[in-house]
Amino acid sequence: MRREKIKVEKAAELMCVFPFVVKAFEMEIIPAERIVAQIGGTLILTCNTTGCASPSFSWRTQMDSPLGGEVSRHGTYSTLTMNPVSIVNSHSYLCTVTCDERGKKEKSVKVELYSFPSDPIIEISPSLVDGEPATVICKIPDVYPSDRLEVLLKKDEHVLHEKNFFEDESTNTETKFVTYTYHPMAEDAGKEITCVAKLPIADMDFEPKERTSSQKLNVNFGPQNTVITASPGKSPMEGDSLNLTCVTQSNPPAQIVWRKYLAEESIQHLIKNNVLFIPHVHFNDSGRYICEVINLVTAKTEEATVDIIIQGAPVITKFSIEPSTTVQEGENVSIKCSAESNPPPKIILRRKSDNADIGTYSARSILLPSVMFQNGGDYECVAENKYGNSKREITLNVKYGPKNTVITVFPAALKEGETVTIKCTSSGNPAPVISWKKKKATGESEKISENATITIQNLKSQDLGLYECEAYNQFGKEEKAVELYVPGLLEGPDQMIPLIIAFSSVAAVAVPAVAILIYVSRQAKINGSYSLVKALRLKV
């Protein structure tokens, strides 16, 4: 339009430069002939004259409708400005120019309108969920004439929907809508929905006749295809590190929770992270691990599991004596040894003192009913498999009362004036306390020593008699006795002479029992022979 105005101004300048040139009276409308204008834009029609110094102008429509614009006169040309262009400007406009001495002339121009001002607007449901219906709306603003409008909806290069408005009877600009419902899939995430709007009016010269808009799809889906990878593998060696990585497909990213199955179908909650790292695995880390993934938008969950088996040499997990490592003789005792490993261990339980295997078993116990003092000692548990072995020791301490009390006399053949040693020994746990008593003539016993050994210097007649040894601890006592005789102090020369007579009795039993009888058969002289048979004839 500006170019046409410049053209008119130049023509006026030429008339001033060459005032003596007489030109024919002419007129023109710029732009000429058919005009295509966009509704909402600005259109300037210029009616220009030549060969007339003082022309007069008039504008009208062929249908005598309102002009819908503003007329201005500029000497030898006049303009009709339509700003903004509206639907009322769809007419043929007639410009009439009157020149006093030369008459009048008129010309017309047809104004054709269209409206295609902007690209389509795509509206998609803000939260698309895999497999659930979604609506796509393509909005084409202020289009005219809409009966020429064609709309295409595409997903990437795949055509989803086509629509035309050939039967539309709108007489003004309108915003047109194309609505399409489809079911998005997970693989649609990141793809583009494109709306292509075309206004293909062949005999109208304007650009663009095609407008497009695109919008990327954000499809919420999953979780799906959840898998767990274990590094270095599902059967690491005991002490190694273990990485469990949970991978899933989900939009938005899923929340991940690790759990582990425990005994009795209980579940231990671990961490909220896609990687579960154990720096040093132990056998109790074996088990089934669960990766649970949760998409908070789709409200869907999925689980993946992996079975981890820790391999390695055995580890003894329990080596115990029940009810205690210290028991009293006669109690029931259970020795337990258990170990864990993979492959399962062979377990050997034995007493170290005799290397005798009590038994070979797996996570069981050995029962010693009515335990005896001989069962006390150090026990060893050995657990072994192809990766190695493990050993542990434990001590069974059996408490019992005095047993096997023995009295020894030195020398065996006694003489007056000699030194005599009497020794009492006894076994027990704790070690028995030894004490000595001597029988008086009155029959009463007198405590004479708390040592295990009695030494009599220069044996005299008053040293002869019955000596009693008592061995005792908190679990019982045992008594033994010995009677000392000197042969030369007896009356009958041909009489059988006992040198030493030993008596014994147990504290819990009142009836005395003869433990050891050592006799020497001789007449009035010493240095005879020992005889148990002859000794039985003597009165004790």
XYZ file of C-alpha atoms in Angstrom:
540
model
C 0.000 0.000 0.000
C 2.890 2.302 0.801
C 4.351 1.663 -2.656
C 1.137 2.805 -4.332
C 1.079 5.963 -2.238
C 4.647 6.786 -3.256
C 3.664 6.257 -6.879
C 0.842 8.801 -6.578
C 3.119 11.347 -4.890
C 5.698 11.009 -7.661
C 3.042 11.585 -10.304
C 2.042 14.841 -8.559
C 5.666 15.959 -8.464
C 6.013 15.434 -12.210
C 3.021 17.693 -12.825
C 4.790 20.425 -10.876
C 8.050 19.952 -12.746
C 6.424 20.090 -16.165
C 3.538 22.515 -15.710
C 3.141 23.226 -19.368
C 2.548 19.533 -20.288
C -1.134 18.882 -20.820
C -2.135 15.414 -19.814
C -5.324 13.526 -20.363
C -7.682 13.177 -17.445
C -7.163 9.669 -16.016
C -7.810 7.794 -12.771
C -6.845 4.499 -11.137
C -7.449 2.573 -7.917
C -4.447 1.186 -6.164
C -4.314 -1.735 -5.599
C -6.135 -2.489 -8.764
C -8.657 -5.123 -9.582
C -9.061 -7.908 -6.993
C -7.854 -7.356 -3.448
C -7.412 -10.098 -0.795
C -7.331 -8.749 2.738
C -7.076 -10.451 6.110
C -9.733 -9.659 8.633
C -8.184 -7.802 11.500
C -5.465 -6.288 9.333
C -5.259 -2.858 7.654
C -6.302 -2.133 4.065
C -5.773 1.216 2.249
C -7.480 1.812 -1.101
C -6.031 4.766 -3.058
C -7.971 6.549 -5.772
C -5.446 8.507 -7.882
C -5.973 11.006 -10.737
C -3.891 12.575 -13.478
C -4.761 15.449 -15.825
C -6.945 17.224 -13.266
C -5.699 19.971 -11.025
C -8.574 19.980 -8.526
C -10.414 16.690 -8.606
C -13.212 15.773 -6.238
C -13.581 12.203 -4.919
C -16.396 10.045 -3.638
C -16.384 6.470 -2.344
C -19.237 4.037 -2.079
C -19.986 0.339 -2.247
C -21.897 -1.141 -5.095
C -24.592 -2.242 -2.683
C -24.552 1.157 -0.981
C -23.561 -0.510 2.251
C -21.540 1.396 4.848
C -17.982 1.950 3.758
C -16.528 0.478 6.936
C -13.520 2.754 6.647
C -12.211 6.335 6.780
C -11.864 8.542 3.672
C -9.037 11.069 3.327
C -8.182 13.510 0.491
C -4.624 14.359 -0.465
C -4.763 16.760 -3.496
C -4.927 14.591 -6.576
C -5.605 11.319 -4.718
C -7.957 10.029 -2.033
C -7.613 7.070 0.363
C -10.122 4.781 2.003
C -8.528 3.214 5.106
C -10.077 0.145 6.736
C -8.416 -0.451 10.073
C -9.125 -3.016 11.189
C -10.575 -4.878 8.260
C -13.819 -6.562 9.263
C -16.447 -8.725 7.648
C -18.395 -5.586 6.605
C -15.573 -4.759 4.185
C -16.337 -7.688 1.961
C -17.610 -5.581 -0.989
C -16.814 -4.047 -4.355
C -15.712 -0.472 -3.720
C -16.375 2.293 -6.318
C -14.296 5.464 -6.501
C -15.769 8.390 -8.527
C -13.531 11.310 -9.573
C -15.021 14.573 -10.933
C -12.924 17.120 -12.785
C -14.849 20.335 -13.578
C -13.902 20.935 -17.181
C -13.135 17.312 -17.978
C -16.073 15.443 -16.557
C -15.947 12.471 -14.185
C -14.617 8.976 -14.125
C -15.054 5.975 -11.816
C -13.527 2.612 -11.181
C -14.260 -0.224 -8.804
C -12.220 -2.863 -6.996
C -13.414 -5.975 -5.215
C -12.247 -6.671 -1.681
C -12.239 -10.360 -0.682
C -11.625 -11.307 2.912
C -10.072 -14.215 4.786
C -8.944 -14.845 8.350
C -6.209 -17.261 9.264
C -4.298 -15.231 11.837
C -2.449 -17.733 13.998
C -1.273 -21.290 14.419
C -3.593 -23.872 15.908
C -3.695 -24.329 19.665
C -3.418 -27.895 20.971
C -5.025 -28.858 24.253
C -4.323 -32.286 25.741
C -5.367 -33.718 29.082
C -2.638 -32.693 31.518
C -2.227 -36.202 32.876
C -2.152 -38.889 30.231
C -2.103 -42.414 31.602
C -1.056 -45.444 29.633
C -4.115 -47.263 28.310
C -6.644 -44.755 29.618
C -8.711 -42.626 27.174
C -7.405 -39.128 26.524
C -8.862 -36.196 24.618
C -6.906 -34.049 22.166
C -8.424 -30.720 21.130
C -7.093 -28.671 18.217
C -8.352 -25.076 18.278
C -8.083 -22.913 15.114
C -8.731 -19.292 16.158
C -10.766 -16.748 14.151
C -10.881 -18.574 10.844
C -12.833 -17.339 7.784
C -14.216 -18.666 5.556
C -14.474 -21.795 7.683
C -16.151 -23.865 4.954
C -12.728 -24.116 3.348
C -10.993 -25.275 6.525
C -9.295 -28.680 6.624
C -7.727 -30.084 9.811
C -5.384 -33.026 10.278
C -4.308 -34.574 13.606
C -1.101 -36.632 13.560
C 1.023 -38.538 16.054
C 4.497 -38.112 14.663
C 3.869 -39.091 11.020
C 0.866 -41.282 11.750
C -2.507 -39.666 10.924
C -4.924 -39.986 13.825
C -7.870 -37.959 12.575
C -9.029 -35.774 9.655
C -11.850 -33.261 9.537
C -13.140 -30.622 7.087
C -15.813 -27.966 7.475
C -17.206 -27.972 3.954
C -20.769 -27.695 5.169
C -20.117 -24.887 7.581
C -22.278 -21.794 6.989
C -20.528 -19.280 9.190
C -20.621 -15.699 7.892
C -17.997 -14.306 10.235
C -14.765 -15.343 11.860
C -15.104 -18.244 14.211
C -12.782 -20.388 16.274
C -13.134 -23.964 15.142
C -12.473 -27.036 17.278
C -11.431 -30.544 16.358
C -11.747 -33.073 19.169
C -10.285 -36.547 19.128
C -10.197 -39.253 21.809
C -7.564 -41.954 21.778
C -5.752 -44.326 24.144
C -2.123 -43.310 24.648
C 0.459 -46.035 25.155
C 3.697 -46.010 27.107
C 5.691 -45.912 23.883
C 3.934 -42.652 22.961
C 5.920 -40.780 25.593
C 8.084 -38.200 23.872
C 6.216 -38.414 20.571
C 4.523 -35.346 19.110
C 0.889 -34.609 18.464
C 0.659 -32.261 15.482
C -2.363 -30.282 14.361
C -2.239 -29.211 10.701
C -4.806 -26.576 9.691
C -5.242 -25.694 6.001
C -7.257 -22.948 4.322
C -6.753 -23.875 0.636
C -8.614 -21.095 -1.256
C -7.114 -21.546 -4.720
C -8.203 -18.227 -6.271
C -7.073 -16.117 -3.316
C -3.475 -15.089 -3.087
C -2.355 -15.053 0.550
C 0.156 -16.795 2.745
C 0.296 -18.919 4.736
C -2.472 -21.251 3.700
C -1.266 -23.912 6.127
C -0.465 -23.564 9.791
C 0.812 -26.245 12.197
C 1.369 -26.677 15.911
C 2.959 -29.568 17.785
C 3.039 -30.705 21.373
C 5.049 -33.492 22.937
C 3.147 -36.196 24.709
C 3.833 -36.825 28.361
C 2.314 -40.227 28.991
C 2.283 -41.461 32.562
C 2.826 -45.185 32.602
C 4.197 -48.038 34.578
C 5.874 -49.252 36.475
C 6.578 -52.063 34.040
C 9.364 -54.441 33.026
C 10.894 -54.244 36.505
C 14.072 -56.299 36.875
C 16.798 -56.743 39.485
C 20.449 -57.134 38.624
C 22.893 -58.536 41.185
C 26.592 -57.690 41.071
C 28.876 -59.633 41.224
C 26.104 -62.248 41.056
C 23.356 -63.998 42.961
C 25.798 -66.245 44.867
C 28.592 -64.036 46.233
C 31.198 -65.298 48.650
C 30.808 -64.478 52.314
C 32.574 -61.175 53.029
C 32.234 -59.845 49.472
C 30.254 -56.718 48.608
C 26.865 -57.012 46.920
C 25.022 -54.520 44.717
C 21.345 -55.091 43.964
C 20.024 -52.665 41.351
C 16.329 -52.337 40.602
C 15.488 -51.037 37.122
C 11.975 -50.239 35.962
C 10.181 -48.280 33.264
C 7.919 -45.625 34.684
C 6.785 -42.062 34.049
C 7.036 -40.199 36.305
C 9.950 -42.067 37.897
C 8.691 -44.637 40.350
C 9.329 -44.714 44.068
C 11.413 -47.789 44.910
C 11.327 -49.696 48.192
C 13.538 -52.690 49.058
C 12.256 -55.444 51.326
C 13.426 -58.885 52.373
C 11.492 -61.984 53.328
C 12.310 -63.211 56.811
C 11.329 -66.340 58.676
C 7.661 -67.010 59.299
C 6.710 -64.993 56.213
C 7.521 -61.690 57.874
C 9.028 -58.874 55.817
C 11.891 -56.569 56.701
C 11.794 -53.093 55.197
C 15.200 -51.915 54.031
C 15.768 -48.725 52.028
C 14.038 -46.419 49.566
C 16.554 -46.378 46.759
C 17.004 -48.158 43.477
C 20.365 -49.583 44.637
C 20.719 -51.789 47.699
C 24.412 -52.018 48.675
C 25.787 -54.469 51.228
C 29.528 -53.847 51.745
C 30.264 -57.197 53.412
C 27.711 -59.966 53.025
C 27.168 -62.621 55.666
C 25.283 -65.872 55.537
C 22.264 -64.270 57.176
C 22.076 -61.945 54.157
C 20.908 -64.920 52.101
C 17.237 -64.844 51.215
C 14.670 -63.405 48.861
C 14.888 -59.681 48.185
C 11.914 -57.728 46.855
C 12.046 -54.523 44.863
C 8.641 -52.822 44.970
C 8.145 -49.919 42.577
C 5.252 -47.492 42.957
C 4.045 -44.866 40.488
C 2.177 -42.330 42.563
C 0.440 -40.848 39.499
C -0.831 -44.051 37.915
C -1.328 -45.609 41.368
C 0.199 -48.810 40.031
C 2.820 -51.031 41.658
C 5.046 -53.815 40.462
C 7.446 -56.166 42.192
C 10.576 -58.014 41.209
C 12.372 -60.580 43.360
C 15.806 -62.142 43.473
C 17.092 -65.026 45.589
C 20.538 -64.382 47.043
C 22.608 -67.300 48.332
C 25.803 -66.423 50.185
C 28.541 -69.043 49.743
C 31.610 -69.654 51.834
C 33.350 -71.624 54.528
C 31.276 -72.495 57.609
C 30.770 -70.073 60.444
C 29.850 -71.646 63.780
C 26.885 -69.679 64.968
C 26.198 -71.532 68.216
C 28.238 -73.826 70.427
C 26.685 -74.199 73.840
C 26.136 -76.484 76.788
C 22.762 -76.508 78.431
C 21.679 -75.934 81.111
C 25.167 -74.528 81.772
C 28.835 -75.185 81.174
C 29.066 -76.035 84.880
C 26.706 -78.818 86.006
C 26.362 -81.297 88.835
C 26.869 -84.972 88.278
C 23.576 -86.633 87.499
C 22.034 -83.724 85.567
C 20.897 -84.058 81.936
C 23.265 -82.151 79.670
C 22.765 -81.090 76.049
C 25.702 -80.007 73.898
C 24.694 -78.028 70.849
C 26.745 -76.962 67.869
C 25.292 -75.328 64.792
C 26.918 -73.601 61.838
C 25.849 -71.884 58.672
C 27.382 -72.009 55.243
C 26.637 -72.762 51.664
C 26.947 -75.548 50.744
C 25.640 -76.839 54.109
C 28.424 -77.834 56.493
C 29.338 -81.221 57.921
C 29.459 -80.812 61.688
C 31.557 -83.000 63.995
C 31.236 -82.747 67.768
C 33.823 -84.502 69.920
C 35.617 -84.402 73.230
C 39.216 -83.387 72.754
C 40.604 -85.570 75.544
C 39.869 -88.770 73.706
C 39.156 -87.503 70.147
C 36.050 -89.639 70.147
C 33.294 -88.235 67.930
C 30.140 -87.887 69.900
C 28.251 -87.641 66.654
C 28.026 -86.051 63.237
C 24.925 -83.965 62.742
C 23.593 -80.713 61.396
C 22.190 -78.057 63.737
C 21.155 -80.637 66.303
C 22.162 -81.386 69.885
C 23.771 -84.296 71.713
C 22.151 -85.350 74.992
C 24.215 -86.695 77.871
C 21.608 -88.107 80.257
C 22.664 -88.263 83.898
C 26.102 -86.838 83.189
C 29.056 -88.391 84.984
C 32.260 -86.762 86.093
C 34.087 -88.684 83.371
C 32.122 -86.644 80.785
C 33.779 -83.388 81.876
C 36.469 -81.798 79.770
C 37.042 -79.772 76.584
C 34.695 -80.333 73.656
C 35.403 -79.313 70.089
C 32.997 -78.482 67.263
C 34.332 -78.702 63.715
C 32.218 -77.458 60.767
C 33.552 -77.977 57.262
C 32.575 -77.777 53.599
C 34.457 -77.461 50.333
C 35.414 -73.843 51.084
C 37.073 -74.535 54.442
C 36.359 -75.292 58.075
C 35.739 -73.615 61.392
C 36.523 -74.820 64.924
C 35.403 -73.804 68.381
C 35.989 -75.203 71.846
C 33.949 -75.261 75.014
C 34.592 -76.769 78.446
C 32.111 -78.913 80.373
C 32.781 -78.660 84.091
C 31.078 -81.508 86.048
C 30.837 -80.961 89.777
C 30.733 -84.109 91.955
C 31.354 -85.279 95.486
C 34.500 -87.091 96.696
C 35.220 -90.453 95.090
C 37.934 -93.110 95.134
C 39.319 -92.082 98.506
C 42.486 -94.080 99.250
C 44.734 -94.266 102.358
C 48.376 -95.284 102.046
C 50.785 -95.996 104.943
C 54.563 -95.981 104.660
C 56.307 -98.118 105.570
C 53.929 -101.030 105.309
C 55.605 -102.972 108.199
C 55.615 -100.760 111.271
C 58.251 -100.668 114.047
C 58.329 -98.747 117.224
C 60.439 -95.646 116.953
C 60.125 -95.312 113.167
C 58.782 -92.372 111.220
C 55.371 -93.231 109.714
C 53.622 -91.360 106.927
C 49.869 -91.728 106.405
C 48.449 -90.149 103.220
C 44.810 -89.779 102.160
C 43.885 -88.997 98.520
C 40.462 -88.426 96.971
C 39.015 -87.134 93.675
C 36.176 -84.662 93.379
C 35.130 -81.343 91.802
C 35.809 -79.015 93.431
C 38.831 -80.733 94.960
C 37.842 -82.324 98.301
C 39.100 -80.947 101.580
C 40.957 -83.677 103.563
C 40.861 -83.913 107.363
C 42.050 -86.554 109.851
C 40.542 -87.795 113.095
C 41.849 -90.380 115.640
C 39.715 -92.722 117.713
C 40.158 -92.295 121.459
C 39.883 -95.072 123.994
C 36.505 -93.652 124.944
C 35.284 -94.290 121.426
C 35.124 -90.627 120.533
C 36.979 -89.233 117.511
C 39.389 -86.331 117.860
C 40.295 -84.093 114.913
C 44.034 -84.142 114.582
C 44.839 -82.629 111.153
C 43.463 -80.815 108.109
C 46.284 -81.937 105.884
C 46.097 -84.829 103.482
C 49.344 -86.283 104.902
C 50.131 -87.125 108.567
C 53.717 -87.719 109.599
C 54.350 -89.501 112.931
C 57.906 -89.116 114.268
C 59.289 -91.819 116.615
C 56.255 -94.127 116.590
C 55.117 -95.004 120.122
C 52.361 -97.204 121.522
C 50.133 -94.200 122.110
C 50.289 -93.465 118.352
C 48.654 -96.782 117.542
C 44.917 -97.010 116.888
C 42.237 -96.160 114.361
C 42.846 -93.168 112.062
C 39.914 -91.799 110.044
C 40.267 -89.768 106.794
C 37.330 -87.580 105.704
C 37.217 -86.124 102.163
C 34.431 -83.580 101.617
C 33.181 -80.784 99.341
C 29.834 -79.058 98.795
C 28.484 -82.062 96.908
C 29.229 -84.771 99.492
C 31.843 -86.556 101.562
C 33.597 -89.893 101.733
C 35.403 -91.471 104.725
C 38.134 -94.120 104.989
C 39.937 -95.509 108.070
C 43.146 -97.346 108.863
C 44.284 -98.971 112.160
C 47.972 -98.983 113.078
C 49.552 -101.945 115.007
C 53.110 -102.679 116.060
C 53.812 -106.487 116.164
C 56.136 -106.534 119.233
C 53.456 -105.023 121.437
C 51.016 -107.983 121.039
C 50.672 -110.786 123.703
C 50.575 -114.117 121.763
C 53.794 -115.060 119.980
C 52.061 -117.449 117.567
C 49.155 -115.195 116.881
C 48.378 -113.852 113.392
C 49.418 -110.207 113.563
C 47.719 -107.594 111.315
C 50.015 -104.779 110.402
C 47.492 -102.432 108.782
C 43.678 -102.735 108.676
C 41.838 -100.211 106.535
C 38.170 -99.321 106.995
C 35.963 -97.215 104.796
C 32.559 -95.644 104.937
C 30.585 -93.226 102.740
C 28.986 -90.234 104.367
C 25.628 -90.908 102.799
C 25.698 -94.564 103.921
C 25.809 -95.472 107.610
C 26.888 -99.107 107.163
C 30.705 -99.374 107.049
C 32.344 -101.388 104.291
C 35.799 -102.849 104.249
C 37.720 -101.179 101.413
C 41.243 -102.520 101.673
C 42.572 -105.263 103.950
C 46.263 -105.795 103.853
C 47.584 -108.342 106.340
C 50.894 -109.921 107.019
C 50.995 -113.492 108.370
C 53.800 -114.036 110.727
C 54.336 -115.417 114.317
C 56.459 -113.619 116.892
C 59.015 -112.463 114.302
C 58.493 -109.734 111.677
C 59.122 -109.849 107.929
C 56.378 -112.397 107.136
C 54.201 -112.544 103.976
C 50.950 -110.694 103.099
C 47.761 -112.794 102.868
C 44.219 -111.439 102.287
C 42.684 -114.870 102.882
C 44.216 -115.350 106.330
C 43.464 -111.813 107.165
C 39.770 -112.422 106.793
C 39.930 -114.749 109.780
C 40.941 -111.956 112.055
C 38.427 -109.923 113.918
C 38.145 -106.463 112.613
